[in-house]
XYZ file of C-alpha atoms in Angstrom:
697
model
C -33.047 -6.104 -9.341
C -34.972 -3.744 -10.041
C -36.282 -4.111 -13.389
C -34.734 -0.125 -14.791
C -31.297 -2.348 -13.653
C -32.359 -4.791 -15.028
C -33.457 -4.008 -18.760
C -30.082 -1.369 -18.681
C -27.641 -4.319 -18.744
C -29.302 -6.562 -21.303
C -29.049 -3.283 -23.384
C -25.524 -2.911 -23.176
C -24.597 -6.608 -22.991
C -26.584 -6.678 -26.373
C -25.580 -4.029 -27.791
C -22.500 -5.142 -26.989
C -21.191 -1.811 -24.706
C -19.328 -2.306 -21.328
C -19.762 -0.442 -18.190
C -17.070 -0.946 -16.203
C -18.337 -0.443 -12.791
C -20.747 -2.507 -12.817
C -18.346 -5.136 -13.681
C -16.006 -7.096 -10.690
C -12.890 -8.165 -11.380
C -12.207 -11.896 -10.620
C -8.757 -12.072 -8.172
C -6.173 -14.559 -8.372
C -6.082 -14.011 -5.005
C -3.037 -16.801 -3.511
C -0.396 -19.310 -4.392
C -2.035 -20.449 -6.868
C -4.573 -18.792 -7.291
C -6.592 -20.799 -4.596
C -6.341 -22.576 -1.114
C -7.545 -25.787 -2.914
C -4.374 -25.252 -5.864
C -5.995 -25.981 -8.019
C -4.781 -23.813 -10.471
C -8.284 -23.504 -12.095
C -10.436 -20.049 -13.152
C -13.782 -18.961 -14.157
C -12.904 -16.520 -16.182
C -14.359 -16.722 -19.687
C -13.257 -14.242 -21.917
C -10.012 -15.924 -23.867
C -11.450 -19.194 -25.379
C -10.984 -21.592 -27.979
C -11.975 -19.162 -30.772
C -9.598 -16.673 -29.998
C -7.567 -17.011 -27.798
C -4.995 -16.806 -30.749
C -5.441 -12.732 -30.591
C -3.588 -13.012 -27.485
C -1.466 -9.801 -27.528
C 1.040 -8.145 -24.655
C -0.590 -5.971 -23.241
C 2.068 -5.056 -20.646
C 5.646 -5.666 -20.280
C 7.060 -5.102 -16.376
C 11.003 -5.544 -16.067
C 11.617 -6.497 -12.126
C 14.888 -5.994 -11.845
C 17.567 -7.399 -11.101
C 18.690 -10.475 -13.029
C 22.308 -12.279 -13.546
C 22.480 -11.258 -17.467
C 25.826 -11.982 -16.873
C 26.456 -15.788 -16.105
C 22.065 -16.113 -15.807
C 22.664 -17.657 -12.318
C 19.365 -15.069 -11.153
C 15.704 -16.994 -12.185
C 11.905 -16.101 -10.979
C 8.949 -18.905 -10.142
C 6.685 -16.452 -9.029
C 3.275 -17.225 -9.882
C 1.745 -13.813 -8.657
C -0.916 -12.943 -7.126
C -4.139 -10.697 -8.195
C -6.251 -8.532 -5.923
C -8.932 -4.835 -6.604
C -6.287 -5.168 -9.268
C -2.687 -5.050 -8.747
C -0.416 -7.430 -8.338
C 2.376 -8.998 -6.780
C 4.790 -10.446 -6.911
C 8.534 -10.538 -6.142
C 11.416 -8.797 -7.893
C 14.759 -11.400 -10.247
C 16.558 -9.881 -6.915
C 14.392 -11.230 -4.387
C 12.578 -8.314 -3.981
C 8.758 -8.224 -3.345
C 6.800 -5.721 -5.319
C 3.404 -3.923 -6.138
C 3.075 -3.253 -10.253
C -1.070 -1.102 -11.453
C -2.666 -5.149 -12.922
C -3.907 -3.033 -15.670
C -0.766 -1.441 -17.310
C 2.174 -3.354 -15.229
C 3.032 0.583 -13.676
C 5.247 -0.917 -11.215
C 3.315 1.306 -7.253
C 5.616 0.346 -5.188
C 8.869 -2.152 -4.506
C 10.665 -3.007 -1.201
C 14.522 -3.041 -0.949
C 15.155 -5.820 1.813
C 19.343 -6.553 3.330
C 18.843 -9.737 4.626
C 17.639 -11.354 0.950
C 20.503 -14.153 0.173
C 19.804 -17.588 0.173
C 16.148 -17.152 -1.727
C 14.212 -18.753 -4.423
C 11.747 -17.468 -4.524
C 7.708 -18.655 -5.432
C 5.976 -15.527 -4.289
C 4.131 -13.739 -1.437
C 1.095 -14.777 1.214
C -1.384 -12.184 1.566
C -4.268 -11.318 4.994
C -5.918 -8.584 5.410
C -9.113 -7.539 7.863
C -11.023 -4.711 8.566
C -7.717 -2.586 9.579
C -5.057 -4.401 7.853
C -3.702 -5.722 4.403
C -0.390 -6.892 4.543
C 2.395 -8.975 1.844
C 3.991 -11.148 3.515
C 6.836 -12.573 1.200
C 10.494 -15.149 3.029
C 13.381 -14.242 2.031
C 16.724 -15.514 3.026
C 16.006 -16.539 7.001
C 13.471 -14.470 7.703
C 9.902 -14.253 7.459
C 8.443 -10.431 6.545
C 5.755 -9.076 7.007
C 4.547 -5.632 4.251
C 1.919 -3.454 4.563
C 0.387 -3.385 1.028
C -1.000 -0.645 0.524
C 3.170 0.980 0.368
C 5.555 -2.379 0.651
C 6.206 -1.052 3.963
C 7.676 -3.161 6.483
C 4.218 -3.566 9.646
C 7.075 -2.372 12.548
C 4.355 -4.566 15.213
C 5.225 -7.739 13.438
C 7.213 -10.382 15.090
C 10.650 -7.511 15.343
C 10.954 -4.977 13.400
C 7.981 -6.083 10.664
C 10.291 -9.402 10.551
C 10.378 -12.923 12.558
C 13.891 -14.897 11.895
C 12.188 -18.204 11.227
C 15.752 -20.572 12.409
C 14.208 -19.273 16.285
C 12.937 -22.995 17.249
C 14.355 -25.490 14.870
C 18.243 -25.677 15.734
C 19.361 -28.130 17.105
C 22.711 -29.955 17.834
C 25.730 -29.350 15.158
C 23.075 -27.986 12.403
C 23.501 -25.250 9.749
C 22.092 -21.562 9.793
C 19.935 -21.949 6.012
C 16.355 -21.884 5.896
C 13.552 -19.762 4.092
C 10.531 -19.819 3.360
C 10.489 -19.458 -0.601
C 7.388 -21.179 -1.001
C 4.044 -18.738 0.110
C 2.619 -20.016 3.535
C -0.506 -19.818 4.280
C -3.900 -18.607 4.886
C -6.433 -19.426 7.748
C -8.204 -16.492 9.420
C -5.785 -14.899 11.114
C -3.120 -17.278 11.290
C -0.064 -17.397 8.875
C 1.761 -21.410 9.162
C 4.754 -22.090 7.781
C 6.691 -24.143 6.188
C 10.506 -23.475 4.898
C 13.358 -24.885 2.123
C 15.819 -26.286 4.779
C 19.554 -27.992 3.901
C 19.525 -31.773 2.568
C 22.320 -32.597 4.275
C 22.774 -34.000 7.908
C 23.016 -30.574 9.246
C 20.273 -29.558 8.219
C 17.691 -27.989 10.856
C 14.511 -29.764 11.907
C 11.685 -29.369 9.514
C 9.346 -28.211 11.651
C 5.206 -26.453 11.034
C 4.614 -23.421 12.504
C 1.630 -20.993 13.080
C 2.063 -16.835 13.548
C -0.015 -14.301 14.574
C -0.593 -12.415 11.318
C -0.907 -9.239 14.057
C 1.801 -9.965 15.842
C 3.927 -12.537 14.658
C 3.496 -14.130 18.265
C 4.056 -18.308 17.312
C 1.033 -19.689 17.850
C 0.974 -23.605 17.033
C 4.092 -25.901 16.630
C 3.998 -29.681 14.725
C 7.377 -31.190 14.669
C 7.589 -33.325 11.969
C 10.061 -35.123 13.621
C 8.478 -36.812 16.470
C 9.230 -35.580 20.115
C 9.237 -38.647 23.000
C 5.658 -39.543 23.576
C 4.674 -38.081 20.388
C 3.426 -39.584 17.543
C 6.116 -41.820 15.504
C 8.303 -41.773 17.899
C 8.658 -44.922 17.122
C 9.640 -44.552 13.730
C 12.618 -43.393 14.187
C 15.561 -45.912 16.047
C 17.420 -44.053 16.691
C 16.786 -41.298 19.706
C 16.461 -38.822 20.780
C 15.518 -38.395 16.492
C 15.985 -34.492 17.378
C 19.033 -33.601 18.340
C 20.291 -36.431 15.340
C 18.591 -35.401 12.610
C 16.972 -32.468 10.192
C 14.558 -32.191 7.459
C 11.265 -33.347 7.204
C 10.311 -30.308 6.612
C 7.275 -28.652 4.471
C 9.111 -26.998 1.368
C 6.538 -27.006 -1.236
C 3.491 -25.253 0.171
C 0.147 -26.695 1.508
C -3.460 -26.160 0.185
C -6.376 -26.077 2.748
C -10.493 -27.223 3.746
C -10.831 -23.779 5.004
C -14.455 -25.395 5.411
C -12.991 -27.806 7.738
C -10.707 -26.199 8.407
C -8.096 -28.652 7.627
C -4.416 -27.812 6.395
C -2.891 -30.728 4.393
C 1.273 -30.619 4.243
C 3.088 -32.281 2.624
C 6.782 -33.012 3.425
C 10.349 -33.504 2.645
C 12.775 -36.460 2.930
C 15.203 -35.932 6.171
C 18.135 -35.142 5.641
C 21.130 -36.774 4.399
C 19.163 -37.938 1.495
C 20.990 -40.131 -0.088
C 22.139 -42.511 2.622
C 20.040 -43.155 6.217
C 21.824 -46.425 8.135
C 22.780 -43.975 11.261
C 18.082 -42.881 11.001
C 17.149 -46.651 10.644
C 13.318 -46.651 10.743
C 10.335 -45.204 8.332
C 11.067 -41.570 10.327
C 7.611 -40.311 10.205
C 6.257 -37.137 9.450
C 9.021 -37.544 6.318
C 7.751 -38.348 3.638
C 3.839 -37.648 4.502
C 0.951 -36.208 3.468
C -0.352 -35.271 7.103
C -3.372 -33.371 7.596
C -3.513 -30.733 10.554
C -6.378 -29.059 12.309
C -5.991 -25.482 11.063
C -6.022 -23.748 13.815
C -4.597 -26.173 15.818
C -1.876 -27.937 14.664
C -2.678 -31.235 15.905
C -3.216 -34.184 13.718
C -5.686 -35.892 11.702
C -4.464 -38.358 9.528
C -1.244 -39.197 7.833
C 0.046 -41.466 5.266
C 3.438 -41.893 4.205
C 4.551 -41.923 0.526
C 8.117 -43.159 0.926
C 8.958 -45.409 4.082
C 13.058 -44.137 4.603
C 13.384 -42.039 1.925
C 16.701 -42.332 0.110
C 16.159 -41.358 -3.030
C 15.129 -37.846 -2.209
C 12.063 -38.500 -3.139
C 9.669 -36.194 -1.680
C 6.560 -35.425 -2.952
C 8.082 -32.004 -5.044
C 4.473 -30.085 -4.909
C 0.951 -28.865 -1.954
C -1.880 -31.056 -2.902
C -4.739 -31.229 -5.286
C -8.464 -30.225 -3.452
C -11.102 -31.494 -5.732
C -14.352 -33.070 -5.226
C -14.890 -36.771 -7.674
C -17.582 -38.424 -8.174
C -17.182 -42.297 -7.604
C -19.126 -45.125 -7.726
C -21.482 -42.487 -8.435
C -21.070 -40.918 -5.109
C -19.449 -37.400 -4.583
C -16.428 -37.797 -2.213
C -13.551 -34.356 -1.165
C -10.988 -35.399 -2.123
C -7.084 -34.622 -1.621
C -5.045 -35.188 -4.169
C -0.933 -35.693 -4.084
C 1.207 -36.265 -7.341
C 5.041 -37.372 -6.754
C 8.240 -37.036 -8.363
C 7.719 -40.448 -9.158
C 4.758 -39.973 -11.705
C 2.275 -41.772 -9.157
C -0.839 -40.246 -8.012
C -1.938 -40.593 -4.558
C -5.900 -40.017 -3.950
C -7.291 -39.554 -0.061
C -10.724 -38.598 1.115
C -10.418 -35.659 1.771
C -11.761 -35.303 6.048
C -10.172 -39.943 6.976
C -7.384 -40.077 4.928
C -8.432 -43.326 3.601
C -7.433 -43.644 0.590
C -10.121 -43.878 -2.606
C -8.459 -46.172 -4.901
C -6.134 -49.608 -3.312
C -3.153 -48.587 -2.525
C -0.362 -51.506 -3.142
C 2.691 -52.624 -0.456
C 5.315 -53.525 -2.832
C 8.499 -55.414 -1.884
C 12.322 -53.903 -4.290
C 14.938 -54.626 -3.774
C 16.784 -54.442 -0.846
C 20.966 -53.923 -0.669
C 22.127 -50.977 -0.486
C 25.304 -50.201 0.940
C 26.938 -51.190 4.334
C 25.076 -50.075 7.172
C 21.768 -49.597 5.583
C 18.456 -50.566 6.530
C 16.429 -49.491 3.015
C 12.741 -50.341 3.537
C 11.092 -53.808 3.237
C 8.023 -52.179 0.987
C 6.888 -49.026 -0.569
C 3.566 -48.028 -1.732
C 2.413 -47.947 -5.449
C -1.423 -46.698 -5.635
C -2.944 -49.168 -8.269
C -5.154 -46.615 -9.706
C -5.110 -43.729 -11.342
C -2.743 -44.850 -14.269
C 1.167 -43.945 -12.751
C 1.950 -40.574 -15.401
C 5.276 -41.075 -16.484
C 7.504 -43.832 -18.003
C 8.549 -46.768 -14.523
C 11.846 -48.257 -15.613
C 14.241 -47.569 -18.170
C 16.566 -49.659 -19.745
C 18.639 -51.004 -22.803
C 16.398 -50.397 -25.008
C 14.530 -47.095 -24.239
C 17.888 -45.305 -25.093
C 16.584 -42.626 -28.053
C 16.620 -44.296 -31.291
C 19.413 -40.905 -32.262
C 20.842 -40.850 -28.781
C 24.849 -40.030 -29.565
C 27.642 -43.082 -28.510
C 24.484 -45.423 -28.360
C 27.425 -48.538 -27.677
C 29.655 -46.023 -24.940
C 25.927 -46.249 -22.779
C 24.973 -49.237 -23.562
C 28.486 -50.384 -21.851
C 27.751 -48.334 -19.074
C 24.673 -49.184 -18.431
C 25.272 -52.876 -17.938
C 27.451 -51.971 -15.575
C 25.010 -49.942 -12.870
C 21.384 -50.368 -11.264
C 18.882 -49.759 -12.907
C 14.971 -51.088 -13.958
C 12.871 -50.571 -11.110
C 11.788 -47.173 -8.995
C 13.627 -47.838 -6.011
C 17.055 -49.309 -5.714
C 19.382 -48.868 -2.795
C 22.471 -46.595 -3.809
C 25.817 -47.430 -3.876
C 28.903 -47.217 -5.145
C 27.663 -48.109 -8.605
C 26.790 -46.113 -10.900
C 23.141 -45.771 -10.306
C 19.927 -44.475 -12.395
C 16.543 -42.520 -11.178
C 14.233 -42.675 -14.068
C 12.297 -40.658 -13.592
C 15.082 -37.834 -12.375
C 15.358 -37.388 -8.460
C 13.727 -34.127 -9.905
C 10.637 -35.823 -11.065
C 8.159 -37.075 -12.767
C 6.414 -34.442 -11.459
C 8.173 -31.061 -10.113
C 7.502 -27.264 -7.658
C 4.571 -26.382 -10.158
C 2.357 -29.152 -9.588
C -0.149 -29.769 -11.467
C -4.233 -28.107 -12.163
C -7.779 -29.412 -11.359
C -10.910 -28.913 -13.158
C -14.417 -28.584 -11.057
C -15.404 -32.607 -13.537
C -12.393 -33.839 -11.741
C -9.870 -34.001 -14.419
C -5.612 -33.652 -13.962
C -3.709 -31.303 -16.341
C 0.166 -32.688 -15.147
C 3.542 -31.231 -16.749
C 6.303 -34.086 -16.390
C 9.572 -34.781 -17.542
C 11.418 -38.539 -17.904
C 14.707 -37.674 -18.007
C 17.388 -39.988 -15.987
C 19.478 -39.225 -13.343
C 22.710 -41.587 -12.114
C 24.203 -41.132 -9.228
C 26.610 -43.303 -6.941
C 28.039 -43.498 -3.106
C 31.306 -42.799 -2.220
C 33.453 -42.840 1.099
C 34.263 -39.802 3.145
C 37.565 -39.297 4.268
C 37.560 -39.816 7.640
C 40.156 -36.680 8.222
C 39.313 -35.631 12.066
C 42.382 -34.516 13.052
C 44.048 -34.337 10.041
C 45.248 -31.957 8.492
C 43.524 -31.011 4.916
C 44.597 -28.391 2.230
C 41.891 -26.416 0.676
C 40.689 -29.262 -2.492
C 40.397 -32.308 0.471
C 38.089 -29.687 2.020
C 36.132 -28.629 -1.125
C 35.941 -32.830 -2.479
C 34.303 -32.871 0.489
C 31.578 -29.942 0.715
C 31.468 -28.959 -2.757
C 31.564 -31.722 -5.460
C 29.036 -32.886 -5.256
C 27.357 -30.460 -6.751
C 29.976 -28.384 -8.830
C 32.429 -32.484 -9.626
C 35.485 -32.900 -8.394
C 37.026 -30.629 -11.493
C 34.679 -27.486 -10.917
C 32.843 -27.557 -14.115
C 29.355 -28.341 -12.536
C 26.748 -30.698 -14.726
C 25.860 -30.581 -18.264
C 22.126 -28.405 -17.921
C 23.710 -26.158 -15.584
C 21.477 -26.809 -12.160
C 25.498 -26.370 -11.089
C 27.556 -23.834 -12.833
C 31.292 -24.538 -13.550
C 33.723 -22.689 -11.155
C 36.836 -22.652 -12.565
C 37.799 -19.574 -13.615
C 35.300 -18.810 -10.436
C 37.653 -15.718 -10.015
C 36.914 -13.495 -13.024
C 33.231 -13.046 -11.662
C 33.072 -13.346 -7.444
C 35.587 -11.234 -5.368
C 36.861 -13.893 -1.458
C 34.543 -12.075 0.020
C 31.115 -12.275 -2.037
C 32.478 -16.265 -1.579
C 32.910 -15.922 1.550
C 28.757 -14.124 2.039
C 28.074 -17.317 -0.663
C 29.372 -20.117 1.644
C 27.906 -18.150 5.054
C 24.429 -16.836 3.940
C 23.607 -19.441 0.131
C 22.528 -17.660 -3.027
C 20.010 -19.994 -4.609
C 19.562 -23.297 -4.778
C 22.675 -23.099 -2.831
C 22.288 -23.217 0.777
C 24.246 -22.554 3.623
C 27.808 -23.930 4.461
C 28.167 -21.931 7.944
C 27.188 -24.982 9.832
C 31.415 -25.463 8.224
C 34.732 -23.725 10.482
C 35.472 -20.315 9.109
C 39.426 -21.214 8.666
C 38.246 -24.116 6.187
C 36.169 -22.168 4.350
C 39.057 -19.577 3.690
C 41.130 -22.755 2.479
C 37.901 -23.549 0.236
C 37.810 -19.746 -0.750
C 42.273 -19.869 -1.898
C 41.917 -23.465 -3.242
C 38.951 -21.572 -6.484
C 40.881 -19.499 -5.893
C 43.379 -20.736 -6.431
C 45.688 -19.291 -3.827
C 47.570 -21.318 -0.857
C 46.997 -24.287 -2.660
C 49.143 -25.919 -0.101
C 48.430 -24.416 3.008
C 47.046 -26.381 5.676
C 44.725 -26.869 8.470
C 43.630 -30.089 11.398
C 40.178 -31.037 10.324
C 37.265 -31.663 12.969
C 34.310 -31.516 10.824
C 33.762 -35.565 9.658
C 30.086 -35.546 10.925
C 27.697 -38.827 10.946
C 27.229 -40.043 7.763
C 29.792 -41.697 5.745
C 29.093 -40.963 2.134
C 28.468 -38.209 -0.322
C 26.889 -38.907 -3.107
C 28.636 -37.740 -6.535
C 25.245 -35.141 -7.477
C 21.987 -35.271 -9.540
C 23.434 -36.003 -12.852
C 21.030 -36.172 -15.593
C 21.832 -38.153 -18.190
C 22.761 -36.967 -21.568
C 24.260 -37.890 -24.622
C 27.602 -35.677 -25.765
C 25.016 -33.549 -27.682
C 23.133 -32.221 -25.087
C 20.114 -34.764 -26.007
C 18.884 -36.366 -23.968
C 19.443 -40.412 -23.515
C 16.013 -41.491 -23.305
C 13.517 -42.284 -25.848
C 11.199 -38.796 -25.711
C 8.528 -37.235 -24.634
C 11.116 -34.993 -22.317
C 8.969 -33.212 -20.901
C 5.182 -34.141 -20.943
C 1.590 -32.140 -19.728
C -0.717 -35.014 -19.349
C -5.023 -35.051 -18.563
C -5.786 -37.981 -15.709
C -8.881 -38.529 -15.495
C -9.727 -38.755 -11.153
C -12.866 -39.756 -11.239
C -11.500 -43.397 -13.684
C -8.050 -43.232 -12.462
C -7.626 -43.235 -16.378
C -5.747 -40.781 -18.648
C -7.471 -39.250 -20.848
C -4.261 -37.719 -23.413
C -0.244 -36.834 -22.648
C 0.984 -34.598 -25.418
C 4.999 -33.587 -25.344
C 5.900 -30.093 -23.695
C 7.757 -27.788 -25.426
C 10.714 -29.234 -28.639
C 14.168 -28.572 -28.956
C 14.546 -26.655 -32.659
C 17.898 -27.993 -34.008
C 15.070 -32.264 -34.069
C 12.027 -29.965 -35.181
C 14.442 -28.834 -38.566
C 14.938 -32.656 -38.934
C 11.801 -33.730 -39.476
C 11.686 -35.805 -35.187
C 7.904 -34.455 -34.186
C 7.967 -32.222 -30.955
C 10.606 -34.772 -27.876
C 9.227 -32.459 -24.639
C 11.951 -30.562 -23.283
C 13.456 -30.586 -18.817
C 10.754 -28.192 -17.545
C 9.375 -26.347 -14.072
C 6.723 -24.127 -13.433
C 2.936 -25.144 -13.731
C -0.191 -24.541 -15.789
C -3.509 -22.349 -15.880
C -6.789 -24.205 -17.005
C -10.182 -22.223 -17.362
C -13.653 -21.929 -17.886
C -13.398 -22.051 -21.418
C -11.085 -25.340 -21.538
C -7.796 -23.592 -21.770
C -4.213 -24.623 -19.857
C -1.731 -22.239 -19.978
C 1.694 -23.012 -19.836
C 5.330 -21.946 -20.121
C 7.376 -24.095 -18.011
C 10.197 -25.576 -20.939
C 13.547 -24.577 -22.257
C 12.703 -23.509 -25.509
C 11.144 -20.414 -23.588
C 8.252 -20.423 -24.954
C 4.039 -19.683 -23.405
C 1.446 -22.341 -25.149
C -2.212 -22.657 -24.882
C -3.786 -25.940 -24.818
C -7.317 -26.982 -25.446
C -7.926 -29.459 -22.731
C -10.218 -31.495 -24.479
C -7.249 -32.391 -26.727
C -4.251 -31.688 -25.574
C -4.023 -29.323 -29.636
C -2.105 -26.451 -29.226
C -3.591 -23.032 -30.017
C -1.411 -21.063 -30.252
C 2.280 -20.287 -28.671
C 3.857 -16.690 -28.014
C 8.030 -16.490 -27.716
C 8.704 -14.639 -24.050
C 11.463 -12.363 -22.957
C 13.277 -15.314 -21.087
C 12.372 -18.615 -19.987
C 9.337 -18.943 -17.879
C 10.025 -21.568 -15.171
C 6.942 -20.291 -14.136
C 3.665 -20.589 -12.555
C 1.454 -18.942 -15.280
C -1.627 -16.171 -12.899
C -5.088 -15.044 -14.818
C -7.591 -12.584 -13.828
C -9.531 -9.116 -14.255
C -10.088 -6.046 -14.283
C -12.813 -4.030 -15.367
C -13.884 -6.965 -17.300
C -10.674 -7.173 -19.382
C -9.154 -10.258 -18.175
C -5.866 -10.581 -18.811
C -2.610 -14.530 -18.690
C 0.892 -12.899 -16.923
C 3.691 -15.300 -16.252
C 7.373 -14.917 -14.485
C 9.995 -15.339 -17.013
C 13.156 -15.404 -15.134
C 15.264 -18.344 -17.586
C 18.561 -19.122 -15.816
C 17.994 -22.637 -15.207
C 19.118 -25.520 -17.813
C 21.126 -23.593 -19.364
C 18.898 -20.492 -20.325
C 19.375 -16.919 -20.063
C 18.130 -15.146 -17.320
C 16.126 -12.425 -17.527
C 13.288 -10.334 -15.553
C 10.266 -8.960 -17.464
C 6.896 -10.409 -15.564
C 4.731 -10.183 -19.328
C 0.555 -9.957 -19.277
C -1.030 -11.680 -22.356
C -5.054 -10.046 -23.245
C -6.479 -9.689 -26.066
C -6.751 -6.608 -28.924
């Protein structure tokens, strides 16, 4: 640098002037910040000593919120590149706005986005192209990043049908790539969400050419004959009989080494696997693949023969640790059960001992649980691991009644096979950790949001309907009651909505469309016949209730589960001892916890003098080099800044709707912003469509 320019920069810094053109913007270029999925930024303009001065810098109304029923959500972690923010609206359309002002540049108007929730988009560019890849419905769309138009030369008229190549006999149509996919050179590596019942599509991981959309490689998560892992499915041909084992949670990538790290989901059906004996590779695994070819380098199965929906819920984190005086590149996977698995990034060797631990084996007829499950000795769990009578909270309503239920239930360890008796999961079936994932800093400390709320379910014998005349009520009980309740009232926290008086909200045509294509977290029911759909709809609309048809839809699985029921008391509070939501700091180099604090509060309890309890939460943290953690996630519609060294709250702001999403940070012309999607819509909170950006005055 020439002396004159250096002197000018020093003068500007000393006098407080800012020469904007000389300052580089700092981007948030991909999901969770980078390929490491670290949720980390080097930005430091917002610090512990000034974070309390943060104000709203701009608000963008993305459009499409369901304010009548509060069923829409926004789970998007927006990306920011060269001063432009790309995200997804409440109506599941991609958009671009000026990242300094929130002014809209473009928004898509794609006709087919049904059955979708979106956690964001993926950006790719070369010398000639700038593209946004966006998963919606069963499509992977390629949009021009400049104007939002479909790139006609990609795939077929700008999109790829993700169902193609993963069909199997008896499967439904449901596939949605709702977590942003991963770029490696000129490849986009794609996972997806499929159904969780026995009609699920295959969960293969695929790589497509970013220019043409041509399929380049496929990794079979349920192995074919002759492939590694084939013998872990004792019923064959497994790829014809079973689905799932899908990469729905996102991936991390070491681009220098060319390795992609992929967590996989459970095999379907989630809660009974008597028809799929064996460990079921590559379900419930962390898999390392050669990103260029899809060749397996190593894998580790986190749950054997999963019958609890205990698949890893989020992308792993790539981090460098100092263990025993050695710098080691690691890949770290957190789990719904509250465990942290730490592996050598290249070899897959565990960096702390993992013990195969025996659990009880008594199960429903036909089920053959795994005799052991892998439990890390370190790092320590970030949630409590058991729930019993002593763990009811001190102000729980109807304690005697609850204790009576508990005495008849199955509880006490993590991996209890589900039977016809009430079975209690702790933490619940969706965490522990959830899809928001964890943040890591360069010092090897991990910051994990989690929840600790018991969930209960049972298995019920399915009626054999084959060749029987059945009415709409019977078909509803078979296909819908596990989520929406036998009496159509949904569940307490609103995760599964009530269908009582649905005729006042939806037309027959709208219900037909939802059954055919799915909506939000509800999968498609395209696998049942039109006649069966019509009878279910008539039942919901209280019409033609005596009409019957002969059903041939029986399936392989003889049981259905009674839903994922968070255990609340009659006052609407979790029955367990607080905290119900937490933020935990763990030193990954030693495996020890540094601190844990509640995340969120119920104001009614706080006003009574009860310390903050934490709440159910969805969304991830953001950590900065200036020592701050930003996270919304809680149902109290707040965003908070924590001191990353102590867990102390330094700043709080109220959002227009709950931020069930992960925040991003970036700078434009030297000004740092924090932005969060405020979509609400879960946990009985109102829906919204706003993106809110904060900055210093």
